Coordinates of C-alpha atoms in Angstrom, one line a residue:
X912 CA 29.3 -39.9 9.1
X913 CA 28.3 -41.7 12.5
X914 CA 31.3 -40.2 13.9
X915 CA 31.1 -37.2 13.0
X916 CA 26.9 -37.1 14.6
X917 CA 28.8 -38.6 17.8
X918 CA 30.6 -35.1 17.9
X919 CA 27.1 -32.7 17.8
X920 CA 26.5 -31.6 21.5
X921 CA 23.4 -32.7 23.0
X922 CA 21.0 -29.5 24.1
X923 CA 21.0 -30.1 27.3
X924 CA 25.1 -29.1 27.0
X925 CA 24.8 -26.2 24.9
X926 CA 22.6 -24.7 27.2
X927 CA 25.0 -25.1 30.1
X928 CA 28.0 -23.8 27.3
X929 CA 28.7 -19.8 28.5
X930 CA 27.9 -19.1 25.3
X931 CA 24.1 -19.7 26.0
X932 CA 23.7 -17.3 28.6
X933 CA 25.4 -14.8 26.9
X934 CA 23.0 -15.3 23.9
X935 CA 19.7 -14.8 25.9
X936 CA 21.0 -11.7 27.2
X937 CA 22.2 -10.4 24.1
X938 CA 18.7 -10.8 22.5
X939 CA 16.9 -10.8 25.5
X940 CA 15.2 -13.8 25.2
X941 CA 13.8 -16.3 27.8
X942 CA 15.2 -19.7 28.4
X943 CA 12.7 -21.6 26.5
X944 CA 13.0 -19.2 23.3
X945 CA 16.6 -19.3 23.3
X946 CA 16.6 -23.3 24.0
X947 CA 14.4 -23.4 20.5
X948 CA 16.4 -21.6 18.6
X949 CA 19.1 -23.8 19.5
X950 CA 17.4 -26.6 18.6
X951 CA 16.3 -25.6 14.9
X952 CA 20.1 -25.2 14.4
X953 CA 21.3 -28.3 15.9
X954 CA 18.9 -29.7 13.8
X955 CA 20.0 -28.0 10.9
X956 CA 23.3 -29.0 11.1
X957 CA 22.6 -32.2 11.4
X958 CA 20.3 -32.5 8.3
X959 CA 23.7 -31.2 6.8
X960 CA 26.0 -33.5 8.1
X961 CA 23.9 -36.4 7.0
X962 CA 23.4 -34.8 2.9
X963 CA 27.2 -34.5 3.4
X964 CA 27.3 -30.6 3.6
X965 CA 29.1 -29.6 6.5
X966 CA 29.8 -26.3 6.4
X967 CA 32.5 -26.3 8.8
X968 CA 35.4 -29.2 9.9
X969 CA 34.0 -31.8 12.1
X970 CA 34.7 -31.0 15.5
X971 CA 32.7 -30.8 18.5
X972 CA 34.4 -27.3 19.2
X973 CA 33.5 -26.6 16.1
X974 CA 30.2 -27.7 16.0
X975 CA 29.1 -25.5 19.0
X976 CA 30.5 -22.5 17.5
X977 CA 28.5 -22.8 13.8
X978 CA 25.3 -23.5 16.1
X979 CA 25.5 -20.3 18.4
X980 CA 26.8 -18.5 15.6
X981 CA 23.5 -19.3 13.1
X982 CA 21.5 -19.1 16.3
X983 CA 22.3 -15.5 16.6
X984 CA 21.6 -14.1 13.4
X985 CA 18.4 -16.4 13.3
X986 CA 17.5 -14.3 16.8
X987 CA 18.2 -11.0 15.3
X988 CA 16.7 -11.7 12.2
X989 CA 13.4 -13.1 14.8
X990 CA 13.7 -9.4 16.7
X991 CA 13.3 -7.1 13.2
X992 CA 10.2 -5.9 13.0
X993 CA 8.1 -8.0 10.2
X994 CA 6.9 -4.3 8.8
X995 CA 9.4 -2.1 8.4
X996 CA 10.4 1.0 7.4
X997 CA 12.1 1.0 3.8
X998 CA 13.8 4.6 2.0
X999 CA 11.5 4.7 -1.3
X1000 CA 13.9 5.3 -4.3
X1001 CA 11.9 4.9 -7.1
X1002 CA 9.9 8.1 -7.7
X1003 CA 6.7 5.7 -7.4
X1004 CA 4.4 7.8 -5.3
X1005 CA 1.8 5.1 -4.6
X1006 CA 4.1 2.3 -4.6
X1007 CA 1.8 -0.6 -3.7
X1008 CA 4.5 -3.0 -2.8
X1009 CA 5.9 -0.6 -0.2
X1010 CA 2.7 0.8 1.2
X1011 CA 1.0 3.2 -1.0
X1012 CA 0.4 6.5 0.4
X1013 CA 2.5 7.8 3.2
X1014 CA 0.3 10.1 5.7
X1015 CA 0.9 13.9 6.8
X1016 CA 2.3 13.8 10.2
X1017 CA -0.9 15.0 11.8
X1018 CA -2.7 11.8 10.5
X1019 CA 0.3 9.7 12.3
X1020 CA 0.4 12.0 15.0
X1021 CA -3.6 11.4 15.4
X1022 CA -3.5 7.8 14.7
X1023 CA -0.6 7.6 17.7
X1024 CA -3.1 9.3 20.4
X1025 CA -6.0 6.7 18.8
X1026 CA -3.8 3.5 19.6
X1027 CA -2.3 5.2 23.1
X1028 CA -5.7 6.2 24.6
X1029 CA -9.6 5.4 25.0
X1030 CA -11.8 7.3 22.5
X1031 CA -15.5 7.8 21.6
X1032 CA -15.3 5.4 18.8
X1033 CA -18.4 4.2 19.5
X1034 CA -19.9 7.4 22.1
X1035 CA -21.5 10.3 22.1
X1036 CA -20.1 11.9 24.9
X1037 CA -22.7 14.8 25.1
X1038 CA -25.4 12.4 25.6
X1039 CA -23.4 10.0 27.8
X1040 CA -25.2 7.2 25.6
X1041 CA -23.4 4.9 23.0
X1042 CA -23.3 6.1 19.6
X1043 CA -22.1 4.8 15.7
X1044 CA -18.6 4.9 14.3
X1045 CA -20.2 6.0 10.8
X1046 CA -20.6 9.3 12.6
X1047 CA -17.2 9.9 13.1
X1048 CA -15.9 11.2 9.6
X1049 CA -19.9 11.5 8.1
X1050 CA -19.6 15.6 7.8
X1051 CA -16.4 15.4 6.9
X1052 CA -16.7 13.5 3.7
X1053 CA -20.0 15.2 2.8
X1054 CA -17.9 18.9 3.0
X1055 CA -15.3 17.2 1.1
X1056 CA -17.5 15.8 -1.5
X1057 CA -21.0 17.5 -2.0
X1058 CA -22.7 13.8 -1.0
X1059 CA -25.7 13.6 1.1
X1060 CA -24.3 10.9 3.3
X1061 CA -21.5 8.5 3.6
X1062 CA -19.5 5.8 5.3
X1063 CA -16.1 4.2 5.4
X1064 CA -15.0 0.7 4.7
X1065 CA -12.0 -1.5 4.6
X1066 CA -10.9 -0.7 0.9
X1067 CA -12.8 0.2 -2.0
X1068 CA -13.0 -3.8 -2.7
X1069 CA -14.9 -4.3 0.6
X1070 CA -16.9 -1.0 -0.6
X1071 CA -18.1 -2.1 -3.8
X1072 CA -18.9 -5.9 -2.6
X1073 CA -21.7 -4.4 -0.5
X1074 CA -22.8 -2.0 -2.4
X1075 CA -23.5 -4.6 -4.6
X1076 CA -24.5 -7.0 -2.2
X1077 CA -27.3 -4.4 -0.2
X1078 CA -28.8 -2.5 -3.4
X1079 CA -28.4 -4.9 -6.3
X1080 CA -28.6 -8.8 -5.0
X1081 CA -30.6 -11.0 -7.5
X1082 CA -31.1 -8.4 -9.4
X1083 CA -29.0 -7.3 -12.9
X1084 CA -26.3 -5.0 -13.2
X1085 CA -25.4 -3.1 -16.3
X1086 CA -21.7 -2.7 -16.8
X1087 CA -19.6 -1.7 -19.9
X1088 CA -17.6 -4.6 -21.3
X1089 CA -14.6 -2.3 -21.8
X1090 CA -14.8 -1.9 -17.6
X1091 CA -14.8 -5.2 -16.7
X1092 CA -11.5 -5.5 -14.9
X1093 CA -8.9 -7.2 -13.4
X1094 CA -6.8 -4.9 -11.0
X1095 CA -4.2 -5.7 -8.0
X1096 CA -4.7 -9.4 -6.1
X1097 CA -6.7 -10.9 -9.3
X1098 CA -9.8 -8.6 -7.9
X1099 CA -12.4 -9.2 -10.8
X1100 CA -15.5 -6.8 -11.6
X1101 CA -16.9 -9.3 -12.7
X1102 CA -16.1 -11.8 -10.0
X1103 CA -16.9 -10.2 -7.3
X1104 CA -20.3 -8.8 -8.8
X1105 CA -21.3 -13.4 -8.7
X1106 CA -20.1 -13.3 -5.2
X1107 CA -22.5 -10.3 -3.9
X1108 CA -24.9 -12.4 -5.4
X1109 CA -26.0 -9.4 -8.5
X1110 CA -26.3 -10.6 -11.8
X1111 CA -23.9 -8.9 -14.4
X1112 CA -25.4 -7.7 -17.3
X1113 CA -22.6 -6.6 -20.1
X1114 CA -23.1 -4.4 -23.2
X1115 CA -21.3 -2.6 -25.7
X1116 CA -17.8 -4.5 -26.5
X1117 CA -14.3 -4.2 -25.5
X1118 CA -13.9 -0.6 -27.2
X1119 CA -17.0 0.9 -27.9
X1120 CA -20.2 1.4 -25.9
X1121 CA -23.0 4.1 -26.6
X1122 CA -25.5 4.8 -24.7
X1123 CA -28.7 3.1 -26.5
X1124 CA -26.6 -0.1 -25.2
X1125 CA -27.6 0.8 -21.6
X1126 CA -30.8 2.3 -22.5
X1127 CA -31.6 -1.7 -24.4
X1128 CA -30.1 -3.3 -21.5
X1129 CA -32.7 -1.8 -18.9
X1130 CA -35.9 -4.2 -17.9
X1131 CA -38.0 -5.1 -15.0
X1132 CA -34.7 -7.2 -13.4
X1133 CA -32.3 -4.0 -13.4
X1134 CA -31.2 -2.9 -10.3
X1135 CA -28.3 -0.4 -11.2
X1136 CA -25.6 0.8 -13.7
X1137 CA -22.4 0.6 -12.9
X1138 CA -19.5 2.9 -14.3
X1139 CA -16.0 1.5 -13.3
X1140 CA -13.0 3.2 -12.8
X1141 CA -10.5 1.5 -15.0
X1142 CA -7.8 1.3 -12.8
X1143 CA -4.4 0.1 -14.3
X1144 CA -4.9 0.5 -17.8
X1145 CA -6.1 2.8 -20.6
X1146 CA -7.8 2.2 -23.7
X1147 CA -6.8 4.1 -26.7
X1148 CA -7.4 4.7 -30.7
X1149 CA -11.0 3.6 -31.9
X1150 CA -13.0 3.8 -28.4
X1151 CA -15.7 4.8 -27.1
X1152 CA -17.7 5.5 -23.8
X1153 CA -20.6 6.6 -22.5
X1154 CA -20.0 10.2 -19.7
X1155 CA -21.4 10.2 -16.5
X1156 CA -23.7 12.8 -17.3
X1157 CA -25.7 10.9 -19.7
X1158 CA -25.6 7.8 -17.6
X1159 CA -27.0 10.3 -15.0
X1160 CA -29.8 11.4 -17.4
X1161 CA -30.8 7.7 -18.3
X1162 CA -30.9 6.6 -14.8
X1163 CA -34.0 9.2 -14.4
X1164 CA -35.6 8.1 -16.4
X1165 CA -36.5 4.8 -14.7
X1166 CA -37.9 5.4 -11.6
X1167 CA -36.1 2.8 -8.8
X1168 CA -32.8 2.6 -11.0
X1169 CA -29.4 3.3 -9.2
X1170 CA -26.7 4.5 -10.7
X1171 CA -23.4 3.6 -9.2
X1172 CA -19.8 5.0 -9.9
X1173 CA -17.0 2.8 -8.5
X1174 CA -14.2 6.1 -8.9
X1175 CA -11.6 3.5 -7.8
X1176 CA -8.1 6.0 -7.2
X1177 CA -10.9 9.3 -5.6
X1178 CA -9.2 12.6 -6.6
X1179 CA -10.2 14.9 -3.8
X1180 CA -7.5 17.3 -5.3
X1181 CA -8.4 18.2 -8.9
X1182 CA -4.9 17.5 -10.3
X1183 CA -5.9 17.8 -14.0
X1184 CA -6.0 22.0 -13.3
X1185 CA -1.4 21.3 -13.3
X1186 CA -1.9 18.4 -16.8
X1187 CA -1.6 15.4 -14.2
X1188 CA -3.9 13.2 -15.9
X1189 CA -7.4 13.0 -16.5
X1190 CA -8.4 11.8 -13.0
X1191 CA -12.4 12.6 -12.3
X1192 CA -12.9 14.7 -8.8
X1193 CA -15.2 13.5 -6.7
X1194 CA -16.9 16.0 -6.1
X1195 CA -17.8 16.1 -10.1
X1196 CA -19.3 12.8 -10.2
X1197 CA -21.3 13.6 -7.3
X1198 CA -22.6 17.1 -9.0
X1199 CA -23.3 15.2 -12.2
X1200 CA -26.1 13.2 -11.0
X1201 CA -24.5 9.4 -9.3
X1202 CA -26.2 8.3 -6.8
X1203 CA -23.6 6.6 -5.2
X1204 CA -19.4 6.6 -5.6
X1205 CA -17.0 4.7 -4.0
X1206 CA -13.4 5.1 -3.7
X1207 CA -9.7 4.1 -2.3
X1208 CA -8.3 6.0 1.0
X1209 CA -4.6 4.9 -0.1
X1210 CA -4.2 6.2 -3.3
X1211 CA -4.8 9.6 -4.9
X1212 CA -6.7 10.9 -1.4
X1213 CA -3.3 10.4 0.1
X1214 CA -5.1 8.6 3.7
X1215 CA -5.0 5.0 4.9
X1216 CA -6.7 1.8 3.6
X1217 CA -9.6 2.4 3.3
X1218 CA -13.8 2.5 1.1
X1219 CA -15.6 5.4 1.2
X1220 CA -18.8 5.8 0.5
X1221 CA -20.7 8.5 -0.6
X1222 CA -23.6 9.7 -2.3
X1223 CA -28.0 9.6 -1.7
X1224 CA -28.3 9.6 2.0
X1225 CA -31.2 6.8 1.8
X1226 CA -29.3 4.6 -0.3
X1227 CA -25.9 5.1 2.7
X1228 CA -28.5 4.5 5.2
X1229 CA -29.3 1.1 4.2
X1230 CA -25.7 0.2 3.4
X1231 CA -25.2 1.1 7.3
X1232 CA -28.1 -1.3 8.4
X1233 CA -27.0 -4.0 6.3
X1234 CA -25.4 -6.9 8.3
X1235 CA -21.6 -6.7 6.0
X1236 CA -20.9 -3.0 7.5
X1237 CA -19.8 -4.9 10.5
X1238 CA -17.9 -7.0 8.7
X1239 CA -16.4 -4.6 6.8
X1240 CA -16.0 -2.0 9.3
X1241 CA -12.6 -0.1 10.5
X1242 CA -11.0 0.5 13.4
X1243 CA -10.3 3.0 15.3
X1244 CA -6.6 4.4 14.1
X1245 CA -8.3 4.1 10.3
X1246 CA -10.3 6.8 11.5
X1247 CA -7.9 9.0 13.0
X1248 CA -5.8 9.0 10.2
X1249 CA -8.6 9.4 7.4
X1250 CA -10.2 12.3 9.5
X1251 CA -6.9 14.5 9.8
X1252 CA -6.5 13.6 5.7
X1253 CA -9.8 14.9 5.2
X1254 CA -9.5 17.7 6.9
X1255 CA -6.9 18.9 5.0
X1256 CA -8.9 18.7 2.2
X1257 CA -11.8 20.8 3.5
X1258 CA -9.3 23.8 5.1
X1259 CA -7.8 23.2 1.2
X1260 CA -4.5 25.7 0.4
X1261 CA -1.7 24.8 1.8
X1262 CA -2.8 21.9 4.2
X1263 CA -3.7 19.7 1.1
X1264 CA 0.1 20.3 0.0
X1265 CA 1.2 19.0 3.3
X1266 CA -0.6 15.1 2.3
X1267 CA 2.7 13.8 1.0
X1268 CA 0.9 12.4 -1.9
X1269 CA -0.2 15.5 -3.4
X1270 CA 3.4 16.8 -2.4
X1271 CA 5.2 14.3 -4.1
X1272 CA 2.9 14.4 -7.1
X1273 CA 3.0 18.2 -7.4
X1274 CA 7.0 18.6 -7.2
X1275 CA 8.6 20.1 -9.7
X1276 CA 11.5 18.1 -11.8
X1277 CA 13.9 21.4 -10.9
X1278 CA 13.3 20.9 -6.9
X1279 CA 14.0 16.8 -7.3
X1280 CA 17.2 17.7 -9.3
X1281 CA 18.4 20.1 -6.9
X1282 CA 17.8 17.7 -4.4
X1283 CA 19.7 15.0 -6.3
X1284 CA 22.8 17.7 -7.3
X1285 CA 22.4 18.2 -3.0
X1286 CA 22.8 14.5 -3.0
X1287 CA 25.9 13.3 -5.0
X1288 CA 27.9 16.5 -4.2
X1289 CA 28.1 15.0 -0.2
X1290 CA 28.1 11.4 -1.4
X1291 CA 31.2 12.3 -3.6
X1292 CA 32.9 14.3 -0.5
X1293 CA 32.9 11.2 1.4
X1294 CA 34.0 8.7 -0.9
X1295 CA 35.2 8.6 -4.2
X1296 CA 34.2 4.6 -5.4
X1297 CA 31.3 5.9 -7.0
X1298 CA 30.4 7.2 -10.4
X1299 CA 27.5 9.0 -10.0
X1300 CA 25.4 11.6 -12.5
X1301 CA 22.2 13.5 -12.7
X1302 CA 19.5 12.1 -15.6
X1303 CA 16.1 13.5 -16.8
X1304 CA 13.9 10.7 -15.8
X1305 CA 10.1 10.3 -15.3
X1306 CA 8.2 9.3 -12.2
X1307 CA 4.7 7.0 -12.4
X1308 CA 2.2 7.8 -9.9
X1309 CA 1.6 4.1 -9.1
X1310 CA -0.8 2.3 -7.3
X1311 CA -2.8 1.5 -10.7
X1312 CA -3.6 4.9 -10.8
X1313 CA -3.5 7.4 -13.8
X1314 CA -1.4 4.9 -16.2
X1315 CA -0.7 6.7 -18.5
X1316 CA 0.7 9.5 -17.1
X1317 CA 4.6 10.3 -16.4
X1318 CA 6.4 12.8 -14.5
X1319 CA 8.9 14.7 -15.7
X1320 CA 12.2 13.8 -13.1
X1321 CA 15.6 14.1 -12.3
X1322 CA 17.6 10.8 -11.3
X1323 CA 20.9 10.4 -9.5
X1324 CA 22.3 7.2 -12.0
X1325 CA 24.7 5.4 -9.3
X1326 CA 28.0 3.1 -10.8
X1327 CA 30.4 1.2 -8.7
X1328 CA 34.0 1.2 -9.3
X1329 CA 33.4 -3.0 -8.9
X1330 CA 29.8 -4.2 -8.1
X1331 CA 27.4 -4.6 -11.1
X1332 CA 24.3 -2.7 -10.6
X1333 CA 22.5 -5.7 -9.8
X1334 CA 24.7 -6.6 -6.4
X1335 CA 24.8 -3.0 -5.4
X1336 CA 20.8 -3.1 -5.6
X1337 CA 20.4 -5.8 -3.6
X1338 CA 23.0 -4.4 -1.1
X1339 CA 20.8 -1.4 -0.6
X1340 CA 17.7 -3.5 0.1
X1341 CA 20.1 -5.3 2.6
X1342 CA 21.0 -1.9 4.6
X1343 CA 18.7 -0.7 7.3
X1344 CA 16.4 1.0 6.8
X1345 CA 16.4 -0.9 3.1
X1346 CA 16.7 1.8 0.4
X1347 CA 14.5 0.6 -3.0
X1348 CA 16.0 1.8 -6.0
X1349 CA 15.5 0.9 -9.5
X1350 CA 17.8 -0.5 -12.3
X1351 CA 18.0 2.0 -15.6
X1352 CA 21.1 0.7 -18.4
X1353 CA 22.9 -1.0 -15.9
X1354 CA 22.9 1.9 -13.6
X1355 CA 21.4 2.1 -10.3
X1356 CA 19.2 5.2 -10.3
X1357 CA 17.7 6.7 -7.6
X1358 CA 14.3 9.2 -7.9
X1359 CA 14.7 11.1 -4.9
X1360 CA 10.5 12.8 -5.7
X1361 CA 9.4 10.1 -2.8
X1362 CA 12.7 10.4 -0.3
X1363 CA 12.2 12.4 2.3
X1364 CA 15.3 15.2 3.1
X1365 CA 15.9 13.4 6.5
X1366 CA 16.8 10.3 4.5
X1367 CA 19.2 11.3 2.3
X1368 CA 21.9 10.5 5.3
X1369 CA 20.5 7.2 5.6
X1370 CA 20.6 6.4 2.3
X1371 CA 24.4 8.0 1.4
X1372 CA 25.6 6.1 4.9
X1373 CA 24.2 2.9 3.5
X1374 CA 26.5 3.4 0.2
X1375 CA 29.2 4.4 2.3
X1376 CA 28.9 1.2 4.1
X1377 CA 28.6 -1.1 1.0
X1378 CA 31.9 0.4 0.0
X1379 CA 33.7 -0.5 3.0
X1380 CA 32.6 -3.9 3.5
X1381 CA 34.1 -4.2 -0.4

């Protein structure tokens, strides 16, 4: 073994091997970047040696080659972007492992001239003084959703923590035991109601709760009701709960008392008109008497990450003042990309068909199967390795939104001649751009509702591919 760590080249001799040089070029990498990579190896291979697992014959020769050779897929592996662009073959719109919602190219084409050039984030150019983000987007979001005022946020997360934190600290907030919560990231109701510093007051149980439970539940201490969206699951068979409207009707009767309606997934498009779920829209809530909503810019809306606010313009007002807007604020390409969203949504027809959200939500199972037929009849001119067939499938919408509802599909089910379905999944994630698939009786199916036209190539090259490396 001593022998055999006498034969590993010293750094200071790789770098001078013409192997070296050639390497920083390749990857265009400086000296010192290069000279590190270099060294992880070397050391590497020399933990290796020393748990007796070479991976090659002892040689110096030998040596040098295994270190320049893992040295340069370490590099290239280094030079990948970290986020990257990945095919979505599922059929989950809002996939929350690969992003959520994609935006309409005039939200990326707006969030590009954001990042490229000044702006008047913070300036009102006609009075050459310095202004407030919170009016970027204000009249957009109040033509969008009937509220007096609002604001944006980080996430609905951010958004309900101070709400909570500005209206309701100390105080006691009434919320439904069945809406107490647990969605994405372990994010708790009821956990983050302690941390604003609000004091949760439950009623009603798990399945049931009427209205005199609220109306019981209200004293001297109460600062608001709360209605939660439920997120990621649904309660069925012998349940109960209590409608906005008469939540609406009790809140006026107590003068002081706010009620608040975290809507969670915010439907600005009313997709219940086309039996897609029972989603609430927005502009409902707001009609029926809440005094505040909050909801996600990433899921049903179709935007990026982001909280908005809406609803009584003194109660926004003081959520503006308070000191956690800063904290929570966004930045500048959140805006561009949330205000072309939005205005989609106020010019309505077919610009709200153009968010690919409500595109991908609203396509018909015929189009996706024509699509898929499109598909495997040029995947099956090229090569003939793979058995491939259209199913009826269903798509989710994802993103712990509307749970319970599935979309009728087609789905191009994938076999290899030799690779289980397994391997030839894995292989696809390995192809750039990664195509995500899912596994259905030991087929690998693609839901081509989320794939873009323009990436059907992609995805049939990367089969292609998989078959010749075979």
């Amino acid at each position: 073994m001593k022998q055999y760590l006498r034969q590993l080249p010293p750094v200071h001799e790789l770098q001078k091997d013409r192997r070296f040089e050639d390497f920083l070029n390749s990857f265009q990498l400086t000296a010192d970047q290069g000279t590190k990579f270099i060294q992880q190896e070397l050391s590497k291979l020399r933990e290796s040696l020393l748990n007796g697992e070479s991976a090659v014959s002892p040689s110096e020769e030998n040596f040098r080659g295994l270190i320049f050779s893992n040295a340069e897929k370490k590099a290239g592996e280094w030079n990948e972007d970290r986020l990257m662009r990945v095919i979505n073959g599922t059929g989950t719109v809002l996939h929350t492992n690969l992003g959520r919602s994609r935006l309409s190219s005039r939200a990326v084409d707006h969030v590009a001239k954001a990042a490229r050039d000044y702006s008047n984030l913070e300036y009102r150019i006609a009075e050459g003084k310095r202004g407030s983000r919170h009016d970027i987007l204000e009249d957009l979001i109040q033509q969008a959703t009937g509220a007096e005022a609002a604001m944006v946020v980080n996430n609905n997360a951010a958004a309900v923590f101070l709400i909570l934190s500005a209206l309701a600290k100390n105080k006691e907030v009434i919320v439904s035991r069945g809406q107490l919560v647990e969605i994405g990231g372990s994010f708790r109701v009821s956990s983050i109601m302690e941390e604003s510093g609000a004091h949760l007051r439950e009623v009603g149980t798990t399945n049931k709760t009427h209205l005199f439970d609220y109306e019981n539940a209200v004293n001297e201490e109460t600062a608001m009701i709360m209605k939660v969206h439920t997120s990621n699951f649904v309660m069925s068979g012998f349940t109960a709960a209590v409608e906005t409207e008469e939540l609406a009707e009790l809140k006026k009767r107590h003068e002081g008392l706010v009620f608040y309606e975290d809507l969670g997934s915010g439907a600005l498009y009313d997709f219940k008109k086309h039996g897609i779920g029972s989603e609430p829209h927005v502009r409902d809530v707001i009609a029926a008497g809440v005094d505040i909503v909050s909801f996600s810019g990433d899921k049903l809306l179709g935007g990026p990450q982001a909280g908005i606010i809406a609803g009584n313009k003194e109660l926004i007002n003081k959520l503006k003042k308070h000191q956690l807007a800063r904290v929570l604020r966004v930045d500048k390409m959140t805006f561009a990309a949330l205000e072309e969203t939005l205005k989609a949504y106020v010019t309505g027809g077919d610009a709200v068909i153009e968010i690919p959200t409500v595109r991908d939500i609203m396509r018909s199972s015929d189009d996706i199967g024509q699509q898929a037929e499109s598909f495997i009849s040029a995947l099956e001119s090229r090569t003939g390795d793979y058995r491939l067939e259209l199913l009826e499938g269903v798509s989710q919408i994802g993103g712990g939104t509307m749970p319970e509802v599935q979309i009728s599909t087609h789905l191009t089910a994938i076999r290899h001649e030799t690779l289980p379905a397994q391997e030839l999944a894995a292989r696809l994630r390995e192809s750039r751009p990664p195509v995500i698939t899912r596994i259905q009786d030991d087929k690998v199916c693609i839901d081509f509702r989320t794939v873009r036209e323009e990436e059907m190539e992609e995805v049939m090259q990367a089969l292609v591919d998989i078959n010749a490396m075979i």
